[in-house]
Coordinates of C-alpha atoms in Angstrom, one line a residue:
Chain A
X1 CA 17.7 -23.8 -25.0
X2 CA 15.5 -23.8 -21.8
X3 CA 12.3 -22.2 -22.0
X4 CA 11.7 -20.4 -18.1
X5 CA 8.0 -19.3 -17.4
X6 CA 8.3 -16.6 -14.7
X7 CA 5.0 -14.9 -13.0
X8 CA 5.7 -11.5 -11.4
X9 CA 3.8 -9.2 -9.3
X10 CA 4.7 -5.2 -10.0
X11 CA 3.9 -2.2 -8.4
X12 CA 3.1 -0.1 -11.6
X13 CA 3.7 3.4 -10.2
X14 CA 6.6 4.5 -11.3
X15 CA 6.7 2.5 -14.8
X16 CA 5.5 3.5 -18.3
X17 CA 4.2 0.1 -18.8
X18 CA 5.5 -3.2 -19.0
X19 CA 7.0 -3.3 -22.4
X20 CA 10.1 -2.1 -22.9
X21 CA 10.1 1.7 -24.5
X22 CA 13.0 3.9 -25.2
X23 CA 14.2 5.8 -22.2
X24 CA 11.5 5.1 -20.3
X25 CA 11.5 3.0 -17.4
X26 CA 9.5 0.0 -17.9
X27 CA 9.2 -3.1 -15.9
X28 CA 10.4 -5.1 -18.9
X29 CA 13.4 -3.4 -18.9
X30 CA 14.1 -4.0 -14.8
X31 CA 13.5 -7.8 -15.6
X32 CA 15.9 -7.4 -18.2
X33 CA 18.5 -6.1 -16.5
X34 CA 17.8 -8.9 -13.9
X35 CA 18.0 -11.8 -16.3
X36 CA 21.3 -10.3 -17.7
X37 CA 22.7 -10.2 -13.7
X38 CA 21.8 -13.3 -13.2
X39 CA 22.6 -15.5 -16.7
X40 CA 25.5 -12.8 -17.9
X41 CA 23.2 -12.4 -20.9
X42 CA 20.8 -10.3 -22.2
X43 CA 17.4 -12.5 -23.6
X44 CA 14.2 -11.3 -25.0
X45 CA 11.8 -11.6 -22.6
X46 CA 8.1 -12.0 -24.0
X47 CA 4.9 -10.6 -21.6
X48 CA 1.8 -11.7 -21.5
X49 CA 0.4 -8.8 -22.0
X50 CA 1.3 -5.3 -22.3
X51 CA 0.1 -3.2 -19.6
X52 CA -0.2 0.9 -19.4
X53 CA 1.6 3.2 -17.9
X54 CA 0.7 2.7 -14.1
X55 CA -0.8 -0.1 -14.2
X56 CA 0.0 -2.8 -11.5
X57 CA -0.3 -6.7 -11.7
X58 CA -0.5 -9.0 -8.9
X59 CA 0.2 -11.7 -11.4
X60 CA 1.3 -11.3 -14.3
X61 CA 3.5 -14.4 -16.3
X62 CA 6.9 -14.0 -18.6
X63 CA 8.6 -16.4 -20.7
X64 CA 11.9 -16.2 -22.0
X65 CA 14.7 -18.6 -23.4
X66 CA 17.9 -18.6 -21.8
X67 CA 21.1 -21.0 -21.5
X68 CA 22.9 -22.9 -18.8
X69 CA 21.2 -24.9 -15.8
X70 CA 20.5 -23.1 -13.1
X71 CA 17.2 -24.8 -10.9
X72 CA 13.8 -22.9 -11.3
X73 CA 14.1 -22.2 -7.5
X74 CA 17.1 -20.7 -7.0
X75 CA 16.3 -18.8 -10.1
X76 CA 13.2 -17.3 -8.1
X77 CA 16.0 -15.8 -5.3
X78 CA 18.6 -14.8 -7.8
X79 CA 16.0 -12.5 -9.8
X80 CA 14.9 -10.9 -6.8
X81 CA 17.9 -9.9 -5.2
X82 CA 18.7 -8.1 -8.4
X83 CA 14.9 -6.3 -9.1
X84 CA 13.8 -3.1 -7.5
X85 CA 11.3 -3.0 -4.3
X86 CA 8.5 -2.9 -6.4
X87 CA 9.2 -5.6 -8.8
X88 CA 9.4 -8.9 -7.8
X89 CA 9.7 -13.1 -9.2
X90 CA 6.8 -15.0 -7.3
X91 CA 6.9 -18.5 -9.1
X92 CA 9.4 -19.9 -11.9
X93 CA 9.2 -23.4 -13.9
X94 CA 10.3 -24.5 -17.1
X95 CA 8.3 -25.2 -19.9
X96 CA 7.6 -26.8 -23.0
X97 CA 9.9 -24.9 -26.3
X98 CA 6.5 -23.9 -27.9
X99 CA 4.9 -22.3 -25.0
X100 CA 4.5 -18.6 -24.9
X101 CA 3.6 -16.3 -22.3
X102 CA 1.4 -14.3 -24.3
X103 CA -0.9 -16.3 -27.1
X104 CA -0.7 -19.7 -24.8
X105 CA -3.0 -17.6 -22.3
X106 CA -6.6 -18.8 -22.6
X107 CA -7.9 -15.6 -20.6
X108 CA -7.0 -12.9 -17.7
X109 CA -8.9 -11.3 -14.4
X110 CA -8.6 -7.7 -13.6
X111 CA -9.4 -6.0 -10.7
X112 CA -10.1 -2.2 -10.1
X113 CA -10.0 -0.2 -7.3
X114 CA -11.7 3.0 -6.2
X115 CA -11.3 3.9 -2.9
X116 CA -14.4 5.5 -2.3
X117 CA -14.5 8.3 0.3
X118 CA -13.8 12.1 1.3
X119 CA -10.8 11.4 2.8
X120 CA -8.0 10.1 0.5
X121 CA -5.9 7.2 1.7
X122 CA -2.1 8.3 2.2
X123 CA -0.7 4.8 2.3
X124 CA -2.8 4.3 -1.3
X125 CA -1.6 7.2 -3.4
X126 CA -0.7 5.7 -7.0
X127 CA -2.5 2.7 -5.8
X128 CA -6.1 3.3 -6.5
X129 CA -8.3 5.6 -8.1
X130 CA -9.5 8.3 -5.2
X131 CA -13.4 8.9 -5.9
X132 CA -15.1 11.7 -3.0
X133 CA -18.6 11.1 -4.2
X134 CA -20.7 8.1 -2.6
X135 CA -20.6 5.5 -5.2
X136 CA -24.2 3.2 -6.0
X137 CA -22.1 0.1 -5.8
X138 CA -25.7 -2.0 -6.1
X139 CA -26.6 -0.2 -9.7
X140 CA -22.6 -0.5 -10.8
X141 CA -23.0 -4.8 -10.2
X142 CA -26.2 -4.4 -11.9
X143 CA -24.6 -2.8 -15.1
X144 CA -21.6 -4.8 -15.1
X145 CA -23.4 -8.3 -15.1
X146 CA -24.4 -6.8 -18.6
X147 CA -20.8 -7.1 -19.7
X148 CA -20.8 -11.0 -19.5
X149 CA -20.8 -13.2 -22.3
X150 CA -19.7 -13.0 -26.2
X151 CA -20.1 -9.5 -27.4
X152 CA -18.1 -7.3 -30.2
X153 CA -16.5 -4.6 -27.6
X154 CA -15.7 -1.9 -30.1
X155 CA -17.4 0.8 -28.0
X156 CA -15.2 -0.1 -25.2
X157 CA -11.8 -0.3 -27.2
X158 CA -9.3 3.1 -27.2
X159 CA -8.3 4.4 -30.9
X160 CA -4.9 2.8 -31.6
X161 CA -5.7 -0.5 -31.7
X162 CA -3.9 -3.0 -34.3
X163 CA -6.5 -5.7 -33.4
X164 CA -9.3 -6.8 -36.4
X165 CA -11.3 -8.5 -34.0
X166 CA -13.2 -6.8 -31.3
X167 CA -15.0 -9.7 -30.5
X168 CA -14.3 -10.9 -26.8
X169 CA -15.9 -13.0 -24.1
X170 CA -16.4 -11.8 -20.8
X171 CA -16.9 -15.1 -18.5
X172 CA -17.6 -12.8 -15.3
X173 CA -18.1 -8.8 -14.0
X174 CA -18.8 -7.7 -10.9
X175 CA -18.8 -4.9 -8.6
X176 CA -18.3 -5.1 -5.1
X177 CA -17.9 -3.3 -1.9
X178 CA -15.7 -3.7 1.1
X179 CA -15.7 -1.2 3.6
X180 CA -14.9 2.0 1.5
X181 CA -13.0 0.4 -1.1
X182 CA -15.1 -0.6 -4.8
X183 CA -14.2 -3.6 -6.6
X184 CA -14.6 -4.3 -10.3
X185 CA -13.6 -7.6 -10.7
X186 CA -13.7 -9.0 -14.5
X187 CA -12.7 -12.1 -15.9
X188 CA -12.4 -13.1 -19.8
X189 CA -10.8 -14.2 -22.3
X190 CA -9.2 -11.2 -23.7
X191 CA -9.3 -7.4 -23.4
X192 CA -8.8 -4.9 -25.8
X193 CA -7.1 -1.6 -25.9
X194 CA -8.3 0.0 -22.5
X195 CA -10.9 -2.1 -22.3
X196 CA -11.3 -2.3 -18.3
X197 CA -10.8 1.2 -17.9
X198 CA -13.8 2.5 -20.0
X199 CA -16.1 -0.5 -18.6
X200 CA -14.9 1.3 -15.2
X201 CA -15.5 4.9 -16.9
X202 CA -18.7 3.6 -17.8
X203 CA -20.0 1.8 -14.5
X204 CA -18.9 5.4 -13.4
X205 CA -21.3 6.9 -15.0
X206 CA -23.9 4.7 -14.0
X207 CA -23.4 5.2 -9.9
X208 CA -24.1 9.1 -11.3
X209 CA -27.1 8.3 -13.2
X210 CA -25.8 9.3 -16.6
X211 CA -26.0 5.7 -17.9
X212 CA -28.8 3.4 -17.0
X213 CA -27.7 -0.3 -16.2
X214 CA -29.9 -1.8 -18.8
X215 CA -28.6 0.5 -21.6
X216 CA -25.5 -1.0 -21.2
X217 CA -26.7 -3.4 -23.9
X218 CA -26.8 -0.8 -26.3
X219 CA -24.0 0.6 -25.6
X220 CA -22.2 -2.3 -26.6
X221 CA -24.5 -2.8 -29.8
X222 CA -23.7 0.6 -31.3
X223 CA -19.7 -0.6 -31.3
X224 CA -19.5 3.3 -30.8
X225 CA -16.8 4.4 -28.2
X226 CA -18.4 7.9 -27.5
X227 CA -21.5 6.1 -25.9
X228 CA -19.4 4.4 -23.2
X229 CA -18.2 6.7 -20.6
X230 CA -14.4 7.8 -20.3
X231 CA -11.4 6.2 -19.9
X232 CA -10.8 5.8 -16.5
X233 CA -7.3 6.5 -15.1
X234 CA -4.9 3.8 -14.9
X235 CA -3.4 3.7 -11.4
X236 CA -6.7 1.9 -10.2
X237 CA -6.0 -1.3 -12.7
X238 CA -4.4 -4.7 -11.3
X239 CA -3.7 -7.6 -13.7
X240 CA -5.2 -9.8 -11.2
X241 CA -4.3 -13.4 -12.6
X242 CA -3.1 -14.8 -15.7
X243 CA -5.0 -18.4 -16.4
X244 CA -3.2 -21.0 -18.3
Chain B
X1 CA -7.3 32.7 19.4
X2 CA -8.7 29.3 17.9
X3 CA -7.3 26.6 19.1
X4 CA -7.3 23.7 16.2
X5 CA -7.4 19.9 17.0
X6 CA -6.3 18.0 13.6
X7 CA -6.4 14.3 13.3
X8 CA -4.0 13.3 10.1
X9 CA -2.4 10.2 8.8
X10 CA 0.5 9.5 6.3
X11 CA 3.1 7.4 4.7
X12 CA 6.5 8.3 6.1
X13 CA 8.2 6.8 3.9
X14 CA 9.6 9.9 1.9
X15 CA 9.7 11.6 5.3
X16 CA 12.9 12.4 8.2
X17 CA 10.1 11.8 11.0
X18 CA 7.4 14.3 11.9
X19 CA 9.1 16.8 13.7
X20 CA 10.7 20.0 11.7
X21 CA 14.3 19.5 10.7
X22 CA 16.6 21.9 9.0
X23 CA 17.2 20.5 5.3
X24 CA 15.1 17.9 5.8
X25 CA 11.6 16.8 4.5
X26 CA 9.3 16.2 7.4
X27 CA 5.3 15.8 7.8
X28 CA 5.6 19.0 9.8
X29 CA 7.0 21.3 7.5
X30 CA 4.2 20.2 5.3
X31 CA 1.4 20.7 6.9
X32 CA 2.9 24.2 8.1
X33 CA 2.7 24.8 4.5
X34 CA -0.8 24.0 3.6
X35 CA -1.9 25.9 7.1
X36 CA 0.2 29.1 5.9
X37 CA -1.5 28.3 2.4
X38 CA -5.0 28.3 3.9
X39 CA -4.8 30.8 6.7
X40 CA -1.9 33.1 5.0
X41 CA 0.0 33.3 8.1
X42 CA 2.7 30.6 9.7
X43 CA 1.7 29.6 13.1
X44 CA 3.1 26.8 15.3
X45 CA 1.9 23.3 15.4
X46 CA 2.1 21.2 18.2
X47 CA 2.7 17.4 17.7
X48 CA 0.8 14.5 20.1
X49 CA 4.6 12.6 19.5
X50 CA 7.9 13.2 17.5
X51 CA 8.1 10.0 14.7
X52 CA 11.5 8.4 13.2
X53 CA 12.1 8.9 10.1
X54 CA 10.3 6.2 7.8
X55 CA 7.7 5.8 10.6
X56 CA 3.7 6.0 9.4
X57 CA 0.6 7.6 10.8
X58 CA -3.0 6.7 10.7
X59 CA -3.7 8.1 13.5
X60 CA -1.7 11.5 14.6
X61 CA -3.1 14.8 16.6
X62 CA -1.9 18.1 15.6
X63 CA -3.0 21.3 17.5
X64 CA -2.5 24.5 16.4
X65 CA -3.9 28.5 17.5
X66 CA -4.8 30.6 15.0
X67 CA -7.0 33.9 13.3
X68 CA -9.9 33.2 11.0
X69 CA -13.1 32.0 11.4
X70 CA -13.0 29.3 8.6
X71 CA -15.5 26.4 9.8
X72 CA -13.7 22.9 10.9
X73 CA -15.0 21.1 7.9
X74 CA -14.1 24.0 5.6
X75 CA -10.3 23.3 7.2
X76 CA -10.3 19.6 6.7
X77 CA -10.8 20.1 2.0
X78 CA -9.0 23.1 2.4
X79 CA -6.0 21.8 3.9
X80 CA -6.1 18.3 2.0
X81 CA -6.0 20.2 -1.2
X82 CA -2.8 21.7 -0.3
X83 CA -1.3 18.8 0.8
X84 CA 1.1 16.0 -0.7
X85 CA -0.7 12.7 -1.5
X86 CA 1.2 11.0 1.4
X87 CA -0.3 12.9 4.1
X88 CA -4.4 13.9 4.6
X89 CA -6.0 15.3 7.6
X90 CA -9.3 13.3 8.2
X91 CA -11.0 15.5 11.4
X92 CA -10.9 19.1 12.9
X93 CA -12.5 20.2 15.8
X94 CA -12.1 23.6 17.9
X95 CA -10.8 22.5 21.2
X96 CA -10.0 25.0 24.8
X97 CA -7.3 27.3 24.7
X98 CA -5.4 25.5 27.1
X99 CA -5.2 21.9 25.5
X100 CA -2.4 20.6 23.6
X101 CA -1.9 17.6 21.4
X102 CA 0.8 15.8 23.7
X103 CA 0.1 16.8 27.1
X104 CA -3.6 16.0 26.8
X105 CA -3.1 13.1 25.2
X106 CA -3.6 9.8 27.8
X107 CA -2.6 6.9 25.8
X108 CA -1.1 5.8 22.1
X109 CA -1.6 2.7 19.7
X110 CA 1.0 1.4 18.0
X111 CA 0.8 -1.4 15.3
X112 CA 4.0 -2.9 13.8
X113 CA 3.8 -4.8 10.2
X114 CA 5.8 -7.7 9.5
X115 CA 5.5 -9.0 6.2
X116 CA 6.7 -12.9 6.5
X117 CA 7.3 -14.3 3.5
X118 CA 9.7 -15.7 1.0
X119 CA 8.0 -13.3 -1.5
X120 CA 8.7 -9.8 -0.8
X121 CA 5.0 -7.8 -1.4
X122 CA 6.2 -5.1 -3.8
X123 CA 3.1 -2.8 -2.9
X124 CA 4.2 -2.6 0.2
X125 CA 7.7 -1.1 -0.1
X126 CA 8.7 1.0 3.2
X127 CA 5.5 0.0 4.6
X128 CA 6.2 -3.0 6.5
X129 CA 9.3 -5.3 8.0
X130 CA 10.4 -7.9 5.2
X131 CA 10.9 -10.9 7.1
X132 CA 11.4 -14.2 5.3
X133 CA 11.8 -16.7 8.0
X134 CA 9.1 -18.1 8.9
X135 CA 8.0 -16.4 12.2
X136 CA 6.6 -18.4 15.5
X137 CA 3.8 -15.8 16.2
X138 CA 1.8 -18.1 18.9
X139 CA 5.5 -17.4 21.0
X140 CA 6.0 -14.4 20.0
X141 CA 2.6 -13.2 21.4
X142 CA 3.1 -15.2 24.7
X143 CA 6.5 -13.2 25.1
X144 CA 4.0 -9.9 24.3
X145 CA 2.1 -10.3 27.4
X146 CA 5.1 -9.8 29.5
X147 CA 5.1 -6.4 28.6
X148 CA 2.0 -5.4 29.6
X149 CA 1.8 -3.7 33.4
X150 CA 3.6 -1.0 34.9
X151 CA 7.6 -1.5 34.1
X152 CA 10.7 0.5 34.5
X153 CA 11.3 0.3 30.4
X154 CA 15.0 1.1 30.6
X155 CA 16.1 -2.0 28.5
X156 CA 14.1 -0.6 25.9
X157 CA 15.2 2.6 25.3
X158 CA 17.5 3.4 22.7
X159 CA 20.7 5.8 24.4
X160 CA 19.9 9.8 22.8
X161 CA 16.8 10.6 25.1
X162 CA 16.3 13.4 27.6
X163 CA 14.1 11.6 29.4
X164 CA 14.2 11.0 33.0
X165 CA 11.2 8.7 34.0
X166 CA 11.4 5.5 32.2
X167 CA 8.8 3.9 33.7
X168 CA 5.5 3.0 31.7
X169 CA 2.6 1.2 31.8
X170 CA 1.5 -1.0 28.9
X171 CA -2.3 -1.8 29.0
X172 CA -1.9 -4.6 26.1
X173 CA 0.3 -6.3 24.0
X174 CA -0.6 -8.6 21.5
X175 CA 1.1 -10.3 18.6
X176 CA -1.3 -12.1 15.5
X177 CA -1.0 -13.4 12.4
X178 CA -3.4 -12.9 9.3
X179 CA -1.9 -14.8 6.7
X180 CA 1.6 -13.5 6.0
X181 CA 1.1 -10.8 8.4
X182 CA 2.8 -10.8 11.7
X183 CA 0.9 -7.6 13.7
X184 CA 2.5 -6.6 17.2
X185 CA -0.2 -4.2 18.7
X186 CA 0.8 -2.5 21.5
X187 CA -1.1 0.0 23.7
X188 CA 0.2 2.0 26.8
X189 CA 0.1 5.6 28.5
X190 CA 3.6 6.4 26.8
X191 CA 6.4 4.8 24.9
X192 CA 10.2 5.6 25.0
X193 CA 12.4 6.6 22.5
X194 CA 12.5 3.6 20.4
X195 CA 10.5 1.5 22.5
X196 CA 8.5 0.0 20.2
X197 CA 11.0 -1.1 17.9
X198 CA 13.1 -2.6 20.8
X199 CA 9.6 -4.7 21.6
X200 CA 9.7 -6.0 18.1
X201 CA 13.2 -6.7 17.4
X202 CA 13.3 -9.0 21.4
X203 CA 10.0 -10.2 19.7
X204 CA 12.1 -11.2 16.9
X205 CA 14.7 -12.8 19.0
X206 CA 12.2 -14.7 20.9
X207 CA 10.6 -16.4 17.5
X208 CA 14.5 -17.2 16.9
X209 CA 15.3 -19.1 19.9
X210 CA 17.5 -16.8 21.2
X211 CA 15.2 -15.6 24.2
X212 CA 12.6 -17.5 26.2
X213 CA 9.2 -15.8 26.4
X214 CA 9.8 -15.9 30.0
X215 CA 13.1 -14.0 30.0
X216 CA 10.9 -11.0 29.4
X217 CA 10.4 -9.8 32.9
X218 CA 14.0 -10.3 33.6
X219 CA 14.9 -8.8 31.0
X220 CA 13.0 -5.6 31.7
X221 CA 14.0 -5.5 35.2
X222 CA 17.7 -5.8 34.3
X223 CA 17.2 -2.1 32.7
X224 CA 20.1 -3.2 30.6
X225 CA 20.0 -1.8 27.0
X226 CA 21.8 -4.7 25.6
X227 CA 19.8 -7.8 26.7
X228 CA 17.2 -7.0 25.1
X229 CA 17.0 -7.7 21.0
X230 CA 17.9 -5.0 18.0
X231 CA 15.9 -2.0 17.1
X232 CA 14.1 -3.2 14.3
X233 CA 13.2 -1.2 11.5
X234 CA 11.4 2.1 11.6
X235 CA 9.4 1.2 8.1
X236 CA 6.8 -1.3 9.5
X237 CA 6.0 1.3 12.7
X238 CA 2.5 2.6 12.8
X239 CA 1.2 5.4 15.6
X240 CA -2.1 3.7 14.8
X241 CA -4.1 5.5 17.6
X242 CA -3.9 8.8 19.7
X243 CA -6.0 8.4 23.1
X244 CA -7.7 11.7 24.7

């Protein structure tokens, strides 16, 4: 059998997630039925990484094993015409029979957005988180540099977690601001369970003085989740890039 | 009476145009539901332009009279509160008695999105043209400038419209290209029912080889409906400015 790596870029909106759930609509399933259009079979389909419910990815890589011969490129075409609007197949090779999307990953980048003004934007509903009060975007970098490097990320992990090791290195954080749009922008090598979202709830609470940058530190040393601020909501997150 | 100036913007993709329509869901009828929810009455609202269904807003003046003596800022939260996520009001100002949002107005913007690429964007579903052939936006902006003047726009007027006068005058036409974004940006004292859309589907001819940049002028001066190219989509329209 072939082994076809895929990368996709979603729209997260209207899906519970990527992996497939039952009777929910999840991306997974939309690929799915895509695959089973195009190759008159229905394969398993492995993610790179599960992503919450509204969550979006701008790249975001699937491998699966299939039959027959069809070219990588006019796979790319076939996929599309059969996905929804907000799904869709950027890039498509084949790969080696032991490669997996998920554990041959050696790290992601996230970005989060928070459009930062009174006056929501109507063309970025779903899209972004919508924040009214002027955000310190200097003190938010400040904290976040504090994410980088090797740390045990308990206090920023959601209960629910199957994962042993909370040990993860973050190779870059930063905020940044363009026009009235905030950036978080983090790379590393893996996330856990929210992960992104409280480091956001957190950096949150730093622009309104609750957290100081330099206690961030701490925060992380005390592996205790109710020190870090909350979880923040989900339609702001983009799976930004996928490194192999 | 007050006489209210509102300056909103929205998606139009879930809406039949702006304009109240029986049955239908229109930006109108929405903000006549927020106003009736903030002033407890139903008044009239006056448009600056009717929009097609599907087309957006970022720039669009509403007028309205009415009772109360709730301060413009006040109006702005208070009606965004009560309003769908797709459409926000960003200004309010009292204005005389006498003004109204179309006759006063002396001018419009108009932007038009083409998205030209193999790779469909999937955040911006019903936002923009999806155009996959490559696009010749150097002679597509060199037909533009033909536009601009003072023209008898007949060819570019779609059959339906009560108008009598179908002369305009376009003050500047541009077409440019960031990235995999074709922009037509278009400015004049008025438009025609469809005109726009009739600029950018000739536009679309011209990058084809189908009509020479310098067929423009001949074109308008036939006044003939069917020389010039297809109405293109209403989804990648933007009123993008309102001029008073």
């Amino acid at each position: 059998m072939r082994n076809i790596l895929i990368k996709i870029a979603y729209c997260g909106a209207d899906y519970c997630g990527f992996q497939v759930q039952k009777d929910k609509p999840t991306v997974a399933e939309k690929l799915q039925d895509a695959i089973e259009k195009v190759f008159h079979k229905r394969y398993d389909i492995k993610g790179c990484s599960r992503t919450d419910s509204g969550v979006h990815a701008r790249d975001f890589a699937v491998s699966f094993k299939c039959d027959g011969s069809i070219p990588c490129d006019k796979i790319i075409n076939a996929l599309n015409v059969n996905l929804p609007a907000d799904i869709v197949v950027k890039e498509c090779e084949e790969v080696p029979e032991d490669f997996h999307a998920r554990y041959n990953s050696h790290g992601k980048r996230y970005v989060y957005l928070i459009h930062n003004s009174t006056i929501r934007d109507p063309f970025l509903d779903k899209k972004c988180l919508e924040y009214k009060y002027k955000l310190n975007d200097k003190i938010m970098d400040e904290a976040a540099r504090h994410f980088e490097g090797t740390h045990d990320f308990s206090a920023f992990c959601s209960a629910g977690t199957t994962v042993k090791d909370f040990v993860r290195t973050i190779y870059s954080a930063r905020v940044i601001r363009e026009g009235d749009m905030v950036k978080f922008i983090v790379e590393g090598d893996g996330f856990l369970y929210n992960m992104v979202r409280i480091m956001v709830g957190t950096l949150l609470s730093v622009s309104m003085g609750k957290i100081k940058p330099d206690e961030i530190p701490e925060i992380i040393d005390s592996k205790d989740r109710s020190r870090a601020g909350k979880t923040a909501e989900s339609q702001g997150l983009y799976l930004d890039k996928v490194f192999y």
